[in-house]
Amino acid sequence: MTTLAPAQGYALWAPTYSAETAVSALEAAVVASLHVPLAGKRVLDVGCGIARRLASARDAGASVALGLDLTPAMLAQARGEPLLAAADARALPVADGAFDVVWCRLVLGHLPALEPAYHELARVCTPDGLVLVTDFHPAAATAGHRRTFRDAGGEQHELENHAHRVLAHRAAAARAGLSLRERRDGIVDDTVRGFYERAGRLDVYEHQRGLPLVLALVFARAR
Ligand SMILES: C[S@@+](CC[C@H](N)C(=O)[O-])C[C@H]1O[C@@H](n2cnc3c(N)ncnc32)[C@H](O)[C@@H]1O
């Protein structure tokens, strides 16, 4: 199996990315459990992919929902989302303090260093705003689990991932002026058993049950 850099990997994954996975389902559930207020808020989704989570922000009453992503092929799969553009999380084409809620979901593990992205996430967030970061859980990566996908032809690929520990997230965020408000882990449990079953991999499910697959962190601007 080849290991792909993010831009190359997501260009290949884009046509089939809309199918949820155990990781994406756990991520969405853990984010929902955090109850980040969205009604009337300006929401920026950095690394929005096919923009499927932006739709939930609009449904929750966000006043603005902008998505940015490195991979044009992912953005091209976004249906009916008016506000999308190609951009790197480390150099956002956005004014300082322009958003009340800044999301960066399942993106940062693809970056070798956290500081440049946290600097940008903090910069574009209003002083009273919140920054929500999720990541492939460092405990899963350290335990040898990989970020893999099948392309439209059924070939399996691995995506480059860097296991950033929780302390590394906190330190990079703190250097950007963000302080941790809340942390949750998305843990493999019965709610995602069906994904393994449909893939014929209940053996993997039994092995992974109880493993944290997703890390979710909510930060506020430090005062
Ligand atoms: C696992 S997908 C998550 C997509 C979306 N956040 C979601 O939860 O459905 C990771 C996304 O990060 C994007 N990405 C990777 N590196 C990036 C970077 N440096 N800047 C912006 N986006 C990046 C990829 O193109 C891909 O769309």
mmCIF file of C-alpha atoms and ligand atoms in Angstrom:
data_model
loop_
_atom_site.group_PDB
_atom_site.id
_atom_site.type_symbol
_atom_site.label_atom_id
_atom_site.label_comp_id
_atom_site.label_asym_id
_atom_site.label_seq_id
_atom_site.Cartn_x
_atom_site.Cartn_y
_atom_site.Cartn_z
ATOM 1 C CA MET A 1 0.000 0.000 0.000
ATOM 2 C CA THR A 2 1.295 3.459 -0.898
ATOM 3 C CA THR A 3 1.329 6.341 1.593
ATOM 4 C CA LEU A 4 0.031 9.529 0.037
ATOM 5 C CA ALA A 5 0.515 13.203 0.868
ATOM 6 C CA PRO A 6 -2.810 14.920 1.696
ATOM 7 C CA ALA A 7 -3.353 16.806 -1.591
ATOM 8 C CA GLN A 8 -2.638 13.688 -3.639
ATOM 9 C CA GLY A 9 -4.627 11.383 -1.359
ATOM 10 C CA TYR A 10 -7.754 13.513 -1.100
ATOM 11 C CA ALA A 11 -7.775 14.119 -4.862
ATOM 12 C CA LEU A 12 -8.114 10.318 -5.180
ATOM 13 C CA TRP A 13 -10.580 9.923 -2.301
ATOM 14 C CA ALA A 14 -12.849 12.846 -3.309
ATOM 15 C CA PRO A 15 -15.291 10.922 -5.561
ATOM 16 C CA THR A 16 -16.154 8.434 -2.789
ATOM 17 C CA TYR A 17 -15.514 10.620 0.272
ATOM 18 C CA SER A 18 -19.211 11.218 1.043
ATOM 19 C CA ALA A 19 -19.567 7.686 2.413
ATOM 20 C CA GLU A 20 -19.265 8.032 6.190
ATOM 21 C CA THR A 21 -16.709 5.885 8.040
ATOM 22 C CA ALA A 22 -16.297 4.824 11.651
ATOM 23 C CA VAL A 23 -13.896 7.757 12.135
ATOM 24 C CA SER A 24 -16.152 10.360 10.519
ATOM 25 C CA ALA A 25 -19.255 9.071 12.321
ATOM 26 C CA LEU A 26 -17.503 9.138 15.708
ATOM 27 C CA GLU A 27 -16.184 12.593 14.901
ATOM 28 C CA ALA A 28 -19.608 13.977 14.035
ATOM 29 C CA ALA A 29 -21.106 12.455 17.193
ATOM 30 C CA VAL A 30 -18.412 13.792 19.493
ATOM 31 C CA VAL A 31 -18.682 17.274 17.952
ATOM 32 C CA ALA A 32 -22.469 17.221 18.370
ATOM 33 C CA SER A 33 -22.000 16.278 22.035
ATOM 34 C CA LEU A 34 -19.937 19.435 22.584
ATOM 35 C CA HIS A 35 -22.919 21.702 21.776
ATOM 36 C CA VAL A 36 -20.847 24.493 20.260
ATOM 37 C CA PRO A 37 -23.367 27.336 19.703
ATOM 38 C CA LEU A 38 -23.886 28.007 15.992
ATOM 39 C CA ALA A 39 -27.152 29.977 15.740
ATOM 40 C CA GLY A 40 -26.441 33.444 14.377
ATOM 41 C CA LYS A 41 -22.683 32.770 14.307
ATOM 42 C CA ARG A 42 -20.235 33.249 11.471
ATOM 43 C CA VAL A 43 -18.703 29.802 10.981
ATOM 44 C CA LEU A 44 -15.462 29.053 9.144
ATOM 45 C CA ASP A 45 -14.660 25.411 8.302
ATOM 46 C CA VAL A 46 -10.934 25.075 7.614
ATOM 47 C CA GLY A 47 -10.215 21.858 5.706
ATOM 48 C CA CYS A 48 -13.925 21.486 4.969
ATOM 49 C CA GLY A 49 -13.415 18.743 2.370
ATOM 50 C CA ILE A 50 -16.723 18.151 0.575
ATOM 51 C CA ALA A 51 -18.333 20.658 3.000
ATOM 52 C CA ARG A 52 -20.730 18.130 4.493
ATOM 53 C CA ARG A 53 -20.332 19.555 8.007
ATOM 54 C CA LEU A 54 -21.023 23.106 6.795
ATOM 55 C CA ALA A 55 -24.559 22.044 5.930
ATOM 56 C CA SER A 56 -25.105 21.179 9.602
ATOM 57 C CA ALA A 57 -23.833 24.641 10.588
ATOM 58 C CA ARG A 58 -26.349 26.274 8.260
ATOM 59 C CA ASP A 59 -29.116 23.980 9.532
ATOM 60 C CA ALA A 60 -28.232 25.107 13.056
ATOM 61 C CA GLY A 61 -28.743 28.756 12.028
ATOM 62 C CA ALA A 62 -25.202 29.970 11.277
ATOM 63 C CA SER A 63 -25.382 33.425 9.700
ATOM 64 C CA VAL A 64 -22.343 32.747 7.484
ATOM 65 C CA ALA A 65 -20.781 29.380 6.643
ATOM 66 C CA LEU A 66 -17.521 29.523 4.683
ATOM 67 C CA GLY A 67 -15.473 26.446 3.783
ATOM 68 C CA LEU A 68 -11.803 26.394 2.803
ATOM 69 C CA ASP A 69 -9.786 23.357 1.718
ATOM 70 C CA LEU A 70 -6.418 22.522 0.204
ATOM 71 C CA THR A 71 -7.807 20.032 -2.332
ATOM 72 C CA PRO A 72 -9.900 21.429 -5.205
ATOM 73 C CA ALA A 73 -11.218 17.938 -6.028
ATOM 74 C CA MET A 74 -12.799 17.745 -2.559
ATOM 75 C CA LEU A 75 -14.424 21.179 -2.964
ATOM 76 C CA ALA A 76 -15.725 20.103 -6.375
ATOM 77 C CA GLN A 77 -17.766 17.370 -4.644
ATOM 78 C CA ALA A 78 -19.546 19.901 -2.411
ATOM 79 C CA ARG A 79 -23.105 20.180 -3.650
ATOM 80 C CA GLY A 80 -25.075 23.386 -3.122
ATOM 81 C CA GLU A 81 -22.566 25.108 -0.819
ATOM 82 C CA PRO A 82 -22.185 28.697 -2.056
ATOM 83 C CA LEU A 83 -19.176 29.809 -0.008
ATOM 84 C CA LEU A 84 -16.133 27.661 -0.723
ATOM 85 C CA ALA A 85 -12.550 28.367 -1.761
ATOM 86 C CA ALA A 86 -9.203 26.615 -2.045
ATOM 87 C CA ALA A 87 -6.764 27.581 0.720
ATOM 88 C CA ASP A 88 -4.097 26.168 2.998
ATOM 89 C CA ALA A 89 -4.866 26.093 6.729
ATOM 90 C CA ARG A 90 -1.438 27.650 7.324
ATOM 91 C CA ALA A 91 -2.206 30.784 5.262
ATOM 92 C CA LEU A 92 -5.898 31.609 5.408
ATOM 93 C CA PRO A 93 -7.191 34.307 3.018
ATOM 94 C CA VAL A 94 -9.402 35.690 5.787
ATOM 95 C CA ALA A 95 -9.300 38.923 7.814
ATOM 96 C CA ASP A 96 -8.335 38.892 11.495
ATOM 97 C CA GLY A 97 -11.259 38.163 13.827
ATOM 98 C CA ALA A 98 -13.757 37.582 11.006
ATOM 99 C CA PHE A 99 -15.446 34.437 12.418
ATOM 100 C CA ASP A 100 -17.209 33.554 15.678
ATOM 101 C CA VAL A 101 -16.672 29.801 15.333
ATOM 102 C CA VAL A 102 -13.668 28.312 13.550
ATOM 103 C CA TRP A 103 -13.701 24.576 12.838
ATOM 104 C CA CYS A 104 -10.750 22.485 11.755
ATOM 105 C CA ARG A 105 -11.967 18.896 11.641
ATOM 106 C CA LEU A 106 -9.776 15.842 10.944
ATOM 107 C CA VAL A 107 -7.142 18.004 9.245
ATOM 108 C CA LEU A 108 -4.235 18.753 11.591
ATOM 109 C CA GLY A 109 -2.837 15.203 11.657
ATOM 110 C CA HIS A 110 -1.964 15.745 8.013
ATOM 111 C CA LEU A 111 0.361 18.612 8.928
ATOM 112 C CA PRO A 112 3.872 17.931 10.221
ATOM 113 C CA ALA A 113 3.769 21.008 12.503
ATOM 114 C CA LEU A 114 0.787 22.361 14.438
ATOM 115 C CA GLU A 115 1.905 25.927 15.158
ATOM 116 C CA PRO A 116 1.301 27.550 11.746
ATOM 117 C CA ALA A 117 -2.270 26.230 11.560
ATOM 118 C CA TYR A 118 -3.139 27.134 15.175
ATOM 119 C CA HIS A 119 -1.753 30.610 14.563
ATOM 120 C CA GLU A 120 -4.164 31.047 11.650
ATOM 121 C CA LEU A 121 -7.157 29.479 13.423
ATOM 122 C CA ALA A 122 -6.661 31.874 16.340
ATOM 123 C CA ARG A 123 -6.027 34.884 14.122
ATOM 124 C CA VAL A 124 -9.295 34.584 12.174
ATOM 125 C CA CYS A 125 -11.377 33.916 15.305
ATOM 126 C CA THR A 126 -13.102 36.853 16.991
ATOM 127 C CA PRO A 127 -11.906 37.575 20.581
ATOM 128 C CA ASP A 128 -15.132 36.079 22.017
ATOM 129 C CA GLY A 129 -15.147 33.153 19.621
ATOM 130 C CA LEU A 130 -14.427 29.443 19.772
ATOM 131 C CA VAL A 131 -12.012 27.251 17.859
ATOM 132 C CA LEU A 132 -12.983 23.590 17.465
ATOM 133 C CA VAL A 133 -10.279 21.138 16.434
ATOM 134 C CA THR A 134 -10.700 17.423 15.862
ATOM 135 C CA ASP A 135 -7.975 15.016 14.864
ATOM 136 C CA PHE A 136 -7.282 11.355 14.261
ATOM 137 C CA HIS A 137 -6.538 10.358 17.838
ATOM 138 C CA PRO A 138 -2.811 10.222 18.670
ATOM 139 C CA ALA A 139 -3.437 7.119 20.803
ATOM 140 C CA ALA A 140 -4.807 5.292 17.753
ATOM 141 C CA ALA A 141 -1.897 6.412 15.586
ATOM 142 C CA THR A 142 0.615 5.427 18.267
ATOM 143 C CA ALA A 143 -1.083 2.023 18.562
ATOM 144 C CA GLY A 144 -0.343 1.515 14.863
ATOM 145 C CA HIS A 145 -3.711 2.368 13.334
ATOM 146 C CA ARG A 146 -3.509 4.087 9.981
ATOM 147 C CA ARG A 147 -5.678 6.491 7.997
ATOM 148 C CA THR A 148 -6.673 4.466 4.974
ATOM 149 C CA PHE A 149 -9.313 4.671 2.240
ATOM 150 C CA ARG A 150 -10.336 2.868 -0.925
ATOM 151 C CA ASP A 151 -10.400 4.830 -4.177
ATOM 152 C CA ALA A 152 -13.215 4.537 -6.729
ATOM 153 C CA GLY A 153 -11.428 1.536 -8.257
ATOM 154 C CA GLY A 154 -11.301 -0.275 -4.897
ATOM 155 C CA GLU A 155 -7.553 0.157 -4.351
ATOM 156 C CA GLN A 156 -6.567 0.862 -0.755
ATOM 157 C CA HIS A 157 -4.270 3.773 0.124
ATOM 158 C CA GLU A 158 -2.782 5.182 3.290
ATOM 159 C CA LEU A 159 -2.732 8.905 4.035
ATOM 160 C CA GLU A 160 0.249 10.589 5.641
ATOM 161 C CA ASN A 161 -0.527 11.254 9.310
ATOM 162 C CA HIS A 162 1.438 12.830 12.124
ATOM 163 C CA ALA A 163 0.463 11.743 15.639
ATOM 164 C CA HIS A 164 0.234 15.044 17.536
ATOM 165 C CA ARG A 165 -0.199 14.400 21.232
ATOM 166 C CA VAL A 166 -2.847 16.261 23.203
ATOM 167 C CA LEU A 167 -0.130 18.230 24.987
ATOM 168 C CA ALA A 168 1.321 19.283 21.627
ATOM 169 C CA HIS A 169 -2.111 20.557 20.541
ATOM 170 C CA ARG A 170 -2.489 22.458 23.798
ATOM 171 C CA ALA A 171 0.988 23.949 23.594
ATOM 172 C CA ALA A 172 0.622 25.054 19.968
ATOM 173 C CA ALA A 173 -2.811 26.494 20.733
ATOM 174 C CA ALA A 174 -1.489 28.326 23.791
ATOM 175 C CA ARG A 175 1.303 29.867 21.735
ATOM 176 C CA ALA A 176 -1.410 31.127 19.365
ATOM 177 C CA GLY A 177 -3.346 32.654 22.291
ATOM 178 C CA LEU A 178 -5.946 29.887 22.711
ATOM 179 C CA SER A 179 -6.844 28.142 25.943
ATOM 180 C CA LEU A 180 -8.542 24.761 26.213
ATOM 181 C CA ARG A 181 -12.220 24.836 27.241
ATOM 182 C CA GLU A 182 -13.207 21.223 26.674
ATOM 183 C CA ARG A 183 -11.817 17.912 25.475
ATOM 184 C CA ARG A 184 -13.643 14.764 24.370
ATOM 185 C CA ASP A 185 -12.532 11.484 22.845
ATOM 186 C CA GLY A 186 -14.511 9.559 20.244
ATOM 187 C CA ILE A 187 -14.167 5.928 21.298
ATOM 188 C CA VAL A 188 -14.931 2.834 19.216
ATOM 189 C CA ASP A 189 -18.188 1.403 20.551
ATOM 190 C CA ASP A 190 -21.434 -0.190 19.405
ATOM 191 C CA THR A 191 -22.543 2.981 17.600
ATOM 192 C CA VAL A 192 -19.963 2.294 14.866
ATOM 193 C CA ARG A 193 -20.021 -1.518 14.870
ATOM 194 C CA GLY A 194 -22.056 -1.481 11.618
ATOM 195 C CA PHE A 195 -19.182 0.094 9.668
ATOM 196 C CA TYR A 196 -16.899 -2.800 10.566
ATOM 197 C CA GLU A 197 -19.659 -5.365 9.970
ATOM 198 C CA ARG A 198 -20.437 -4.055 6.469
ATOM 199 C CA ALA A 199 -16.720 -4.192 5.644
ATOM 200 C CA GLY A 200 -16.556 -7.800 6.884
ATOM 201 C CA ARG A 201 -14.112 -6.683 9.591
ATOM 202 C CA LEU A 202 -15.757 -7.551 12.892
ATOM 203 C CA ASP A 203 -12.403 -8.993 13.931
ATOM 204 C CA VAL A 204 -10.956 -5.467 13.692
ATOM 205 C CA TYR A 205 -13.963 -4.129 15.614
ATOM 206 C CA GLU A 206 -13.325 -6.522 18.490
ATOM 207 C CA HIS A 207 -9.679 -5.469 18.501
ATOM 208 C CA GLN A 208 -10.447 -1.730 18.371
ATOM 209 C CA ARG A 209 -13.410 -1.624 20.752
ATOM 210 C CA GLY A 210 -12.598 0.898 23.483
ATOM 211 C CA LEU A 211 -9.882 2.574 21.408
ATOM 212 C CA PRO A 212 -10.075 6.380 21.081
ATOM 213 C CA LEU A 213 -10.152 7.106 17.337
ATOM 214 C CA VAL A 214 -11.015 10.808 17.436
ATOM 215 C CA LEU A 215 -9.770 13.665 19.584
ATOM 216 C CA ALA A 216 -11.973 16.773 19.932
ATOM 217 C CA LEU A 217 -10.798 20.028 21.521
ATOM 218 C CA VAL A 218 -12.623 23.321 22.021
ATOM 219 C CA PHE A 219 -10.522 26.437 22.596
ATOM 220 C CA ALA A 220 -11.335 30.025 23.460
ATOM 221 C CA ARG A 221 -9.139 33.062 22.961
ATOM 222 C CA ALA A 222 -7.083 33.554 26.131
ATOM 223 C CA ARG A 223 -7.802 36.891 27.773
HETATM 224 C C1 LIG B 1 -10.429 13.883 6.671
HETATM 225 S S1 LIG B 1 -10.791 15.198 5.555
HETATM 226 C C2 LIG B 1 -11.944 16.109 6.582
HETATM 227 C C3 LIG B 1 -12.888 16.937 5.784
HETATM 228 C C4 LIG B 1 -13.954 17.639 6.649
HETATM 229 N N1 LIG B 1 -13.329 18.478 7.665
HETATM 230 C C5 LIG B 1 -14.877 16.623 7.280
HETATM 231 O O1 LIG B 1 -14.785 16.438 8.511
HETATM 232 O O2 LIG B 1 -15.681 16.016 6.550
HETATM 233 C C6 LIG B 1 -9.321 16.203 5.661
HETATM 234 C C7 LIG B 1 -9.387 17.408 4.733
HETATM 235 O O3 LIG B 1 -8.273 18.257 5.054
HETATM 236 C C8 LIG B 1 -7.827 18.852 3.877
HETATM 237 N N2 LIG B 1 -6.456 19.336 4.098
HETATM 238 C C9 LIG B 1 -5.334 18.611 4.293
HETATM 239 N N3 LIG B 1 -4.282 19.414 4.488
HETATM 240 C C10 LIG B 1 -4.770 20.686 4.445
HETATM 241 C C11 LIG B 1 -4.178 21.982 4.574
HETATM 242 N N4 LIG B 1 -2.856 22.133 4.793
HETATM 243 N N5 LIG B 1 -4.973 23.056 4.464
HETATM 244 C C12 LIG B 1 -6.307 22.931 4.222
HETATM 245 N N6 LIG B 1 -6.922 21.743 4.085
HETATM 246 C C13 LIG B 1 -6.153 20.634 4.196
HETATM 247 C C14 LIG B 1 -7.924 17.743 2.846
HETATM 248 O O4 LIG B 1 -7.943 18.231 1.516
HETATM 249 C C15 LIG B 1 -9.260 17.087 3.244
HETATM 250 O O5 LIG B 1 -10.343 17.629 2.547
#
